[in-house]
mmCIF file of C-alpha atoms in Angstrom:
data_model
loop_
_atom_site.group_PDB
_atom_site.id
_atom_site.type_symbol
_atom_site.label_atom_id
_atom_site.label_comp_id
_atom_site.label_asym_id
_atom_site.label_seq_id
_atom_site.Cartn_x
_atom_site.Cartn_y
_atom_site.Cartn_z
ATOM 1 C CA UNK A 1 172.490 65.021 65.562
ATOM 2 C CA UNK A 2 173.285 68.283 67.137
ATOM 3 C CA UNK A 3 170.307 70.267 68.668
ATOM 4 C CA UNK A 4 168.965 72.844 66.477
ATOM 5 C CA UNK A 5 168.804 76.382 67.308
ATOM 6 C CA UNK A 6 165.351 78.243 67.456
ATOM 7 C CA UNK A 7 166.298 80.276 64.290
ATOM 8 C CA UNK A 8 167.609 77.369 62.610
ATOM 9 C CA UNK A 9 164.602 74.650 63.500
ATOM 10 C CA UNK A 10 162.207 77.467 62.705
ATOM 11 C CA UNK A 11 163.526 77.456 58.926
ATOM 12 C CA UNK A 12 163.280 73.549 58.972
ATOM 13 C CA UNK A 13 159.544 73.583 60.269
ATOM 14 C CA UNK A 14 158.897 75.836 57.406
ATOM 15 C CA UNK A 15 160.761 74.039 55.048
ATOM 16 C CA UNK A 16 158.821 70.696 55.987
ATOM 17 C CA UNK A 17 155.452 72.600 55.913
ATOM 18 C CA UNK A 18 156.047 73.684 52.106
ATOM 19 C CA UNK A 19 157.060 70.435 51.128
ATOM 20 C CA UNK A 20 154.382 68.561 53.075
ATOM 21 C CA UNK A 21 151.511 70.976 52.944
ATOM 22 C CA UNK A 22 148.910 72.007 56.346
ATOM 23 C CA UNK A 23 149.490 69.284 58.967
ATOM 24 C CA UNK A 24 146.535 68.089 60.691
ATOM 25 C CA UNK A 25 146.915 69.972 63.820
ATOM 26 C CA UNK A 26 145.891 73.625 62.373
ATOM 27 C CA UNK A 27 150.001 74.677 62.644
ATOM 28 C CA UNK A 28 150.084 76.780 59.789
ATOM 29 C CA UNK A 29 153.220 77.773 57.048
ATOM 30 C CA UNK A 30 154.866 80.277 59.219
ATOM 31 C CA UNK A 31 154.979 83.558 56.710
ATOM 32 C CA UNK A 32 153.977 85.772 58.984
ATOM 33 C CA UNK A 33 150.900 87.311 57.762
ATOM 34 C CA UNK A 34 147.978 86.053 59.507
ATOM 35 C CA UNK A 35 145.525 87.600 56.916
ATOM 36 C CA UNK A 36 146.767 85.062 54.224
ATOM 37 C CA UNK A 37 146.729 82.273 56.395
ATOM 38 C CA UNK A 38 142.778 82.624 57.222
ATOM 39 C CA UNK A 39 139.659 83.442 55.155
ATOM 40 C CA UNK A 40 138.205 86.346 57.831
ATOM 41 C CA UNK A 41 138.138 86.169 61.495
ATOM 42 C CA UNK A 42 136.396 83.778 63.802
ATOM 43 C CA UNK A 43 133.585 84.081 64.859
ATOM 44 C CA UNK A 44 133.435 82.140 69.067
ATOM 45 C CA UNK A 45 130.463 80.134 68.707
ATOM 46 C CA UNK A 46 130.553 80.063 73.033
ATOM 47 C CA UNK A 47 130.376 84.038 73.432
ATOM 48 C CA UNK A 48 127.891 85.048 76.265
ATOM 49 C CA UNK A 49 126.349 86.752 73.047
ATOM 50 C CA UNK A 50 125.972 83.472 71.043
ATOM 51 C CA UNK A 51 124.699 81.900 74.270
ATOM 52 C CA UNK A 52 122.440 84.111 74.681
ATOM 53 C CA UNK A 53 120.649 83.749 71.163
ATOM 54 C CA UNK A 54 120.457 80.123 71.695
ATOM 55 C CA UNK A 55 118.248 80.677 74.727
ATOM 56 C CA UNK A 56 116.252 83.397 72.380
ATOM 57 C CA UNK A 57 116.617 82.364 69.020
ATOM 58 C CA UNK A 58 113.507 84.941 68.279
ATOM 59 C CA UNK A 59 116.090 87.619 68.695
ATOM 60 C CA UNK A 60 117.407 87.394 65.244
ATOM 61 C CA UNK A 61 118.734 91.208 64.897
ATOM 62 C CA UNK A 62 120.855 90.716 67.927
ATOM 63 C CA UNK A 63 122.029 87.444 66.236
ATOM 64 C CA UNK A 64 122.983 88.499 63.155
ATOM 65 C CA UNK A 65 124.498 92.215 63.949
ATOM 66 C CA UNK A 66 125.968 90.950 67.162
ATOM 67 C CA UNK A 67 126.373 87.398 67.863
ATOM 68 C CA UNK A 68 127.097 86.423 64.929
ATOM 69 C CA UNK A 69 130.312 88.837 64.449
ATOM 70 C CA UNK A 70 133.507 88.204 65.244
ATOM 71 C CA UNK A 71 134.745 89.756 68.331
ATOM 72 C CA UNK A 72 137.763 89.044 71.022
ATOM 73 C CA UNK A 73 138.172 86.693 73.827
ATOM 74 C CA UNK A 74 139.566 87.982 76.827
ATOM 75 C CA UNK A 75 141.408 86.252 78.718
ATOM 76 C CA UNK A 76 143.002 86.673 82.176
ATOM 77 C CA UNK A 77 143.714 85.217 85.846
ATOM 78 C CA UNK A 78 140.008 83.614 85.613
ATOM 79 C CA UNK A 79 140.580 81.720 82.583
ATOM 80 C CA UNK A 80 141.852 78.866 84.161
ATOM 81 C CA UNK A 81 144.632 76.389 82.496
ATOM 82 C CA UNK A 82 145.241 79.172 80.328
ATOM 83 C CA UNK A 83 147.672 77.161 77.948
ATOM 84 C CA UNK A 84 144.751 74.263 77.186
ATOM 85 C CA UNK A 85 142.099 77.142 77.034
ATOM 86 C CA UNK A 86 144.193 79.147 74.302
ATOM 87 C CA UNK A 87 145.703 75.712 72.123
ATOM 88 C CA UNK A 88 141.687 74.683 72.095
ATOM 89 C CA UNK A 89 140.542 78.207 70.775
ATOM 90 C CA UNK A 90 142.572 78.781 68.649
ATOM 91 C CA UNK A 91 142.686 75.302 67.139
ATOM 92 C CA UNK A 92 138.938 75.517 66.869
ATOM 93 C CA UNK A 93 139.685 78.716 64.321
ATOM 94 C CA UNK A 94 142.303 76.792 62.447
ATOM 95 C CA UNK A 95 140.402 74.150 61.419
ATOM 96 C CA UNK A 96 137.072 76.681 60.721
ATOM 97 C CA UNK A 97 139.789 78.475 59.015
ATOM 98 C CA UNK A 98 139.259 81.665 60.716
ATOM 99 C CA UNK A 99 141.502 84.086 62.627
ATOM 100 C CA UNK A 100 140.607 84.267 66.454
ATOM 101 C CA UNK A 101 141.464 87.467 68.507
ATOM 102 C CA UNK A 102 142.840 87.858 72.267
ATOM 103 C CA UNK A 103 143.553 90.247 74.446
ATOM 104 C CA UNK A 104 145.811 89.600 77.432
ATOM 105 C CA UNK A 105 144.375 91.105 80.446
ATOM 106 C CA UNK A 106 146.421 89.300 83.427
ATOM 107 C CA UNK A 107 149.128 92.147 84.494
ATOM 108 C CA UNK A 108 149.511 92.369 88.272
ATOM 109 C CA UNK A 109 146.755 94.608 89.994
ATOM 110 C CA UNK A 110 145.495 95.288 86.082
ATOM 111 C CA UNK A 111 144.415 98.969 85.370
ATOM 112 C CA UNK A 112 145.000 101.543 87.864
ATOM 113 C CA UNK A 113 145.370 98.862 90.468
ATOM 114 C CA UNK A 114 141.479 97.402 90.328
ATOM 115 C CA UNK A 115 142.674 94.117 91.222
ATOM 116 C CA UNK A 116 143.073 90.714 89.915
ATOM 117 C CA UNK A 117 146.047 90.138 87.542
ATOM 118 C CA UNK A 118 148.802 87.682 87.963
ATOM 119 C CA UNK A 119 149.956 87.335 91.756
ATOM 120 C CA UNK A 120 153.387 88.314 91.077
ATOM 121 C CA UNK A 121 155.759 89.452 88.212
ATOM 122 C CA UNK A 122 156.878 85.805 88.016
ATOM 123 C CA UNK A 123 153.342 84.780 87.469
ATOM 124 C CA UNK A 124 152.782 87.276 84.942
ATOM 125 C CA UNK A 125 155.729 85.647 82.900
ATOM 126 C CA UNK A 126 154.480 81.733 83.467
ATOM 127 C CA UNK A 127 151.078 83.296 81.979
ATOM 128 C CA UNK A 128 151.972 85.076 79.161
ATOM 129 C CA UNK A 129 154.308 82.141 78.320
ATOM 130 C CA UNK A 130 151.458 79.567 78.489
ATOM 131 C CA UNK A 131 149.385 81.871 75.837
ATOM 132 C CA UNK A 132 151.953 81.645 73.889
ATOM 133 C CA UNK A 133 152.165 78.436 73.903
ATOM 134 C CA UNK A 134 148.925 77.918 73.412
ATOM 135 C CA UNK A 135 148.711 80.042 70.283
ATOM 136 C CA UNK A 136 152.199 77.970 68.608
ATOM 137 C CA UNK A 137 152.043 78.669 65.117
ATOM 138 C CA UNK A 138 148.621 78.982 64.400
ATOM 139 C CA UNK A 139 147.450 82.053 62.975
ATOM 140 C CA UNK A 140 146.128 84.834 65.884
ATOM 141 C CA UNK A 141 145.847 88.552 66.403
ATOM 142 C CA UNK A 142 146.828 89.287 70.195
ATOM 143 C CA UNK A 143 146.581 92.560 72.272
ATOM 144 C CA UNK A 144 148.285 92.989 75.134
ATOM 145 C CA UNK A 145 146.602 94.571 78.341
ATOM 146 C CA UNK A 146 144.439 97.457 78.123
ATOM 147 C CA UNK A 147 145.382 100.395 79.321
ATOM 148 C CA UNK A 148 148.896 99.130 81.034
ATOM 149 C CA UNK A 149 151.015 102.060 79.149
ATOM 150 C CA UNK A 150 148.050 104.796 79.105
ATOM 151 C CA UNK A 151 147.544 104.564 82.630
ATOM 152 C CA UNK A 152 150.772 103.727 84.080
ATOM 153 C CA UNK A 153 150.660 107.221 85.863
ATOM 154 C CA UNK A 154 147.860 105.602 88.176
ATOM 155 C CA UNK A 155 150.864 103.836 89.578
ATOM 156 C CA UNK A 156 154.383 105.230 91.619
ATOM 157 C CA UNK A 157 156.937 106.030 89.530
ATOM 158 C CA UNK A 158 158.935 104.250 91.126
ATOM 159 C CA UNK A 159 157.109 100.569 89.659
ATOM 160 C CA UNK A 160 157.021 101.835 85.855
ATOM 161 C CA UNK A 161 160.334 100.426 85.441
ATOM 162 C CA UNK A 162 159.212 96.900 86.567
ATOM 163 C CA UNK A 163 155.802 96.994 84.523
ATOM 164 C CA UNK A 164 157.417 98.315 81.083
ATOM 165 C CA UNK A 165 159.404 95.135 81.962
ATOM 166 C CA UNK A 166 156.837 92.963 81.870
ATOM 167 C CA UNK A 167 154.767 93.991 78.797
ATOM 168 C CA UNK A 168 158.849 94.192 77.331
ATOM 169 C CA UNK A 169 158.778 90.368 78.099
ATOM 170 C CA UNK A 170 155.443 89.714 76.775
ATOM 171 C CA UNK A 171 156.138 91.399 73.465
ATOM 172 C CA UNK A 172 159.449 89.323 73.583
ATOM 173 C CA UNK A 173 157.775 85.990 74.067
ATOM 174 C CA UNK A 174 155.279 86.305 71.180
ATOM 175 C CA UNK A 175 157.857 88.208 68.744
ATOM 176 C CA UNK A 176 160.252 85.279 69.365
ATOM 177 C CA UNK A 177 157.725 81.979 69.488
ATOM 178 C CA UNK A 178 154.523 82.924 67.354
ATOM 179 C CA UNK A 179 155.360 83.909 63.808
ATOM 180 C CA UNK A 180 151.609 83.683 62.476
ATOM 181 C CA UNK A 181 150.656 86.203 65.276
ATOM 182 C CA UNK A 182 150.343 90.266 64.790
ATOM 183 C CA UNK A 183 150.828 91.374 68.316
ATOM 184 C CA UNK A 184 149.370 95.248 69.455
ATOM 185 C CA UNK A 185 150.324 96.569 72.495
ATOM 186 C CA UNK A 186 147.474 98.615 74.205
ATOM 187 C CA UNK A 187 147.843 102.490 73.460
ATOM 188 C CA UNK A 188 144.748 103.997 75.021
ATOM 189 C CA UNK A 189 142.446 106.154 73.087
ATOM 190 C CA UNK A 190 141.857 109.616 72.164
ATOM 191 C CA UNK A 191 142.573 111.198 75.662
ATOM 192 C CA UNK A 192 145.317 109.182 76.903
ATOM 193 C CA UNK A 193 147.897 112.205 77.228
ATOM 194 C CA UNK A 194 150.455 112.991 75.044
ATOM 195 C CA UNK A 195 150.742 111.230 72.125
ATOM 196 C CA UNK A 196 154.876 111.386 72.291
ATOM 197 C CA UNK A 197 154.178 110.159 75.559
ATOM 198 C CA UNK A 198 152.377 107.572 74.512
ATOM 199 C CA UNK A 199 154.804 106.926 71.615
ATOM 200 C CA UNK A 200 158.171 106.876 74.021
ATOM 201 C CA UNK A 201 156.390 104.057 76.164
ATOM 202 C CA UNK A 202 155.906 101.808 73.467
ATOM 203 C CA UNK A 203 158.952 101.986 72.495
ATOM 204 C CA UNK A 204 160.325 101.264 76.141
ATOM 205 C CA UNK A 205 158.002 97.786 75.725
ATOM 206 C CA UNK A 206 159.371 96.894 72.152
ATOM 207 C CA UNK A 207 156.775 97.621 70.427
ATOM 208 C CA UNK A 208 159.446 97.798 67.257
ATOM 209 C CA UNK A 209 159.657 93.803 67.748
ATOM 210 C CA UNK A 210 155.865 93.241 67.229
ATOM 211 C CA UNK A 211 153.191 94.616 64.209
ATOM 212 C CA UNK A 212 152.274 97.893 66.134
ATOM 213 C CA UNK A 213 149.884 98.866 68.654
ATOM 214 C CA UNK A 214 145.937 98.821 69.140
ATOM 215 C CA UNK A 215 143.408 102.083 70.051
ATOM 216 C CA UNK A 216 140.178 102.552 71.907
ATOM 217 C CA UNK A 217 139.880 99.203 73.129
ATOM 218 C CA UNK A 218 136.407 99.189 74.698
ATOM 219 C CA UNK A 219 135.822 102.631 74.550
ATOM 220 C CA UNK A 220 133.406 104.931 72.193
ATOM 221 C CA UNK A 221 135.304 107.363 70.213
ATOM 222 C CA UNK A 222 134.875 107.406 66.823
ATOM 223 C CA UNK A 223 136.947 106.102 64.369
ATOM 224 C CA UNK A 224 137.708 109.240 62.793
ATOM 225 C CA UNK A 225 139.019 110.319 66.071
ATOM 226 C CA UNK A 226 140.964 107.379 66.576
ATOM 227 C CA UNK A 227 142.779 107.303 63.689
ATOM 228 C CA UNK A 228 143.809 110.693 63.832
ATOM 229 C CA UNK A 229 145.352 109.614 67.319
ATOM 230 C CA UNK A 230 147.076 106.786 65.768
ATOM 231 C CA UNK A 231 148.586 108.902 62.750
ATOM 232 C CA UNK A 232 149.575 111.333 65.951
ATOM 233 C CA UNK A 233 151.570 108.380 67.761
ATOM 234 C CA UNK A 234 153.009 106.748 64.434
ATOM 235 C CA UNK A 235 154.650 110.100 63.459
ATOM 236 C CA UNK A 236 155.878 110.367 67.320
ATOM 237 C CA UNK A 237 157.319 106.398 66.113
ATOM 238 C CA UNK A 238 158.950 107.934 63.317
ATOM 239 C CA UNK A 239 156.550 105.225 61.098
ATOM 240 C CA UNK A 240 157.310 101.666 60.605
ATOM 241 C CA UNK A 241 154.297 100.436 63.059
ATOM 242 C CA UNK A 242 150.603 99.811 62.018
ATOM 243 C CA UNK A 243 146.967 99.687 64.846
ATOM 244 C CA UNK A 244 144.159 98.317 65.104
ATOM 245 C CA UNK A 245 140.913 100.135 66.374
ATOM 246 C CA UNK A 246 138.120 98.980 67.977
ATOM 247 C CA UNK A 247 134.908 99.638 66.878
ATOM 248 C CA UNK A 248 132.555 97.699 68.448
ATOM 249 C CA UNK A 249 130.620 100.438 70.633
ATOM 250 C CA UNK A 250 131.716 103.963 68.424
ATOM 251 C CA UNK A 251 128.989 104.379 66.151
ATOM 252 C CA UNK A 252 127.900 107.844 67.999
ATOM 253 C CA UNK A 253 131.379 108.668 69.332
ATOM 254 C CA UNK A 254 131.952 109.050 73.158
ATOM 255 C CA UNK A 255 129.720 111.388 75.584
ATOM 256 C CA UNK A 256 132.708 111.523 77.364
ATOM 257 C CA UNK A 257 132.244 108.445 79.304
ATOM 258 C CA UNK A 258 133.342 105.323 79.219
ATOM 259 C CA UNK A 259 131.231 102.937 81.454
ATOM 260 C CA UNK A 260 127.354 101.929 79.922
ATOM 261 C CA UNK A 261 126.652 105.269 78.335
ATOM 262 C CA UNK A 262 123.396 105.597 77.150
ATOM 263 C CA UNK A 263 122.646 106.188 73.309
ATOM 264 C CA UNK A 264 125.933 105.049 71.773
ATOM 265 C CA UNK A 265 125.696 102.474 69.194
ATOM 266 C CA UNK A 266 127.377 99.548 67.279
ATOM 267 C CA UNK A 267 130.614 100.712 64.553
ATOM 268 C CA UNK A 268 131.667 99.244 61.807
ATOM 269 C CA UNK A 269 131.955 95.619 61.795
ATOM 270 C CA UNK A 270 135.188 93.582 62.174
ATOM 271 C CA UNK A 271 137.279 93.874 58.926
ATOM 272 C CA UNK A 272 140.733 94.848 57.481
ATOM 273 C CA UNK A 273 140.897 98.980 57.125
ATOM 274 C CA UNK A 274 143.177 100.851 55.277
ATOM 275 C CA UNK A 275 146.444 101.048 55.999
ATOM 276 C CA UNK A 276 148.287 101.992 58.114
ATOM 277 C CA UNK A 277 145.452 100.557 60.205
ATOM 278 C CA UNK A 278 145.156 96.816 60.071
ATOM 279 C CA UNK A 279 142.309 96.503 61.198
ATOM 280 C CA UNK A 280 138.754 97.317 62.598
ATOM 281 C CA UNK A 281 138.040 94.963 65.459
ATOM 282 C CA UNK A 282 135.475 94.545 68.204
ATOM 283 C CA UNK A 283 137.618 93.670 71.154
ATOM 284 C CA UNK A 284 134.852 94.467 73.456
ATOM 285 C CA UNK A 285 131.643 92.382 72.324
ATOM 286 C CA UNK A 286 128.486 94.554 72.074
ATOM 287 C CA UNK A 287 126.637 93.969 74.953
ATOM 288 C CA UNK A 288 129.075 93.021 77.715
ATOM 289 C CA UNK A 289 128.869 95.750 80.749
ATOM 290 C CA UNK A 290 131.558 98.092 81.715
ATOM 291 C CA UNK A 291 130.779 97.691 84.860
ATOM 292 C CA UNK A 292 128.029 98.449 87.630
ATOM 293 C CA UNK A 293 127.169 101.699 85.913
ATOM 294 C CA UNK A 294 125.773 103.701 83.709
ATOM 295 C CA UNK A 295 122.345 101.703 82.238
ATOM 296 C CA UNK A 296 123.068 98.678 84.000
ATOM 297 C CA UNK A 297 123.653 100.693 87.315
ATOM 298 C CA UNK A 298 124.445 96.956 89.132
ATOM 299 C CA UNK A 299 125.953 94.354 86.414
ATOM 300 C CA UNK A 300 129.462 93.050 86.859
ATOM 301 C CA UNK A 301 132.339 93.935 84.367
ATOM 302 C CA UNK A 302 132.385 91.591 81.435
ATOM 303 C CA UNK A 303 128.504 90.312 81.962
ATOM 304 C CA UNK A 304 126.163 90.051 78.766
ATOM 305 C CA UNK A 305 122.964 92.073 78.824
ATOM 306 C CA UNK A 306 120.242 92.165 76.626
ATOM 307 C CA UNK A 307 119.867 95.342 77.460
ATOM 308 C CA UNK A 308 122.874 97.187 76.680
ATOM 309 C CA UNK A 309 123.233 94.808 72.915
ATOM 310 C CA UNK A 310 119.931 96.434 72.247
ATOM 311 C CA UNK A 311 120.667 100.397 73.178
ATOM 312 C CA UNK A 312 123.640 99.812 71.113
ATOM 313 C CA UNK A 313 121.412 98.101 68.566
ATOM 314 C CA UNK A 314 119.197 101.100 68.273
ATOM 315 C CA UNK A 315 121.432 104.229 68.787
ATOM 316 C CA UNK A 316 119.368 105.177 72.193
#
């Protein structure tokens, strides 16, 4: 028997799965729409948050208006066998039924050139190949590295070419091997220059080939704000994309900073929003630091704190 092309086995593993049903595994009928595939999004029952509440269950308002929502998984050059870490996740949210989020945070030197990231471009693709693998055909929201486009201008001109390239082969990747999976490349927030600007670089990384793109990913500005943004860069698109915003941290807007402010609070909680917006999602979960500053002055990026879940609990 001949081998089949990707196209044509694609249309034969959908075939099977309508005439067979849900296999087993979690692999899901591939129509595209993640929504219909899953009854709400999952909720990761190992989130420092979650941890956190097991070791003070007497903190029941930071259980149920934090830990218990459903909020991203990062993942990066830390995460280890990235492939195994991703098929188990998002396994775990096809068989709870539930549709897990990711964001990709692995591009060489990262934002602005902080560090980390993938140790060369060729890395970067071996990476970003493994999540995809790891996702298959399970249903999964994805977006793709904070920041990369809105702050390319942190790095030489002369290297934009070869990073557009690599969020270009990202977006290719999970366009051409996940068809349960709405992909959003990273668009900054509010301030992130020009809009058109903003617009012409997602087109230079495909963003035609995926849903659309994502806004204020762990920042504060209100959605409101954000959405006017996103109507700003979808008209710059000439239309046929859709976003996502998160909300995790907006509920008071921005104070114009962006690491640990003080009185912000929690936004609305993770759920579809009306188009053209997908959806409302907390990529960043309430409580994780920003960074040593702000009201945690010395907690690493990405650490849980009591703390900060609490300020954002309150409004103070």
């Amino acid at each position: 028997m001949p081998t089949l092309r990707p196209v044509a086995a694609g249309l034969v593993l959908t075939a099977a799965l309508l005439v067979f049903g849900r296999p087993e595994s979690g692999l899901a009928e591939a129509t595209g729409d993640p929504l219909k595939l899953t009854n709400g999004l999952y909720v990761d029952p190992s989130s420092d948050a979650a941890a956190y509440v097991r070791r003070h269950p007497e903190d029941t308002e930071l259980a149920s208006k934090i830990a218990d929502q459903p909020s991203a998984r990062w993942i990066g050059a830390s995460s280890g066998d990235v492939k195994a870490g991703v098929t188990a996740y998002t396994t775990a949210a096809a068989k709870a039924d539930k549709l897990p989020v990711l964001v990709t945070d692995d591009l060489p030197g990262r934002q602005c050139g902080i560090g980390g990231g993938a140790a060369s471009d060729a890395a970067y693709r071996r990476w970003i190949s493994a999540v995809s693998d790891g996702i298959g055909t399970r249903p999964a929201v994805v977006v793709l590295e904070p920041d990369a486009l809105a702050r390319l201008d942190c790095y030489p001109t002369s290297e934009w070419n070869a990073r557009i390239a690599l969020l270009k082969y990202a977006v290719g990747v999970l366009a051409a091997k996940n068809p349960n999976t709405w992909t959003y490349l990273d668009a900054g927030n509010v301030t992130s220059g020009d809009a058109k600007e903003i617009a012409r670089r997602l087109r230079l990384a495909d963003v035609g080939k995926i849903r659309g793109f994502a806004l204020n990913t762990a920042n504060y500005f209100t959605t409101d704000q954000s959405v006017a943004r996103g109507t700003e860069i979808l008209a710059a698109l000439g239309g046929g994309s859709h976003y996502v915003i998160d909300t995790s941290r907006n509920g008071n807007g921005s104070d114009g900073s962006s690491c640990n402010p003080p009185a912000r609070k929690l936004g609305t909680p993770p759920s579809p929003a009306p188009t053209p917006v997908d959806l409302h999602l907390w990529l960043r979960t309430p409580g994780q630091s920003d960074g040593p500053c702000g009201l945690t002055p010395t907690l690493p990026p990405g650490t849980f704190s009591p703390l900060l879940a609490h300020h954002l609990l309150t409004g103070t």
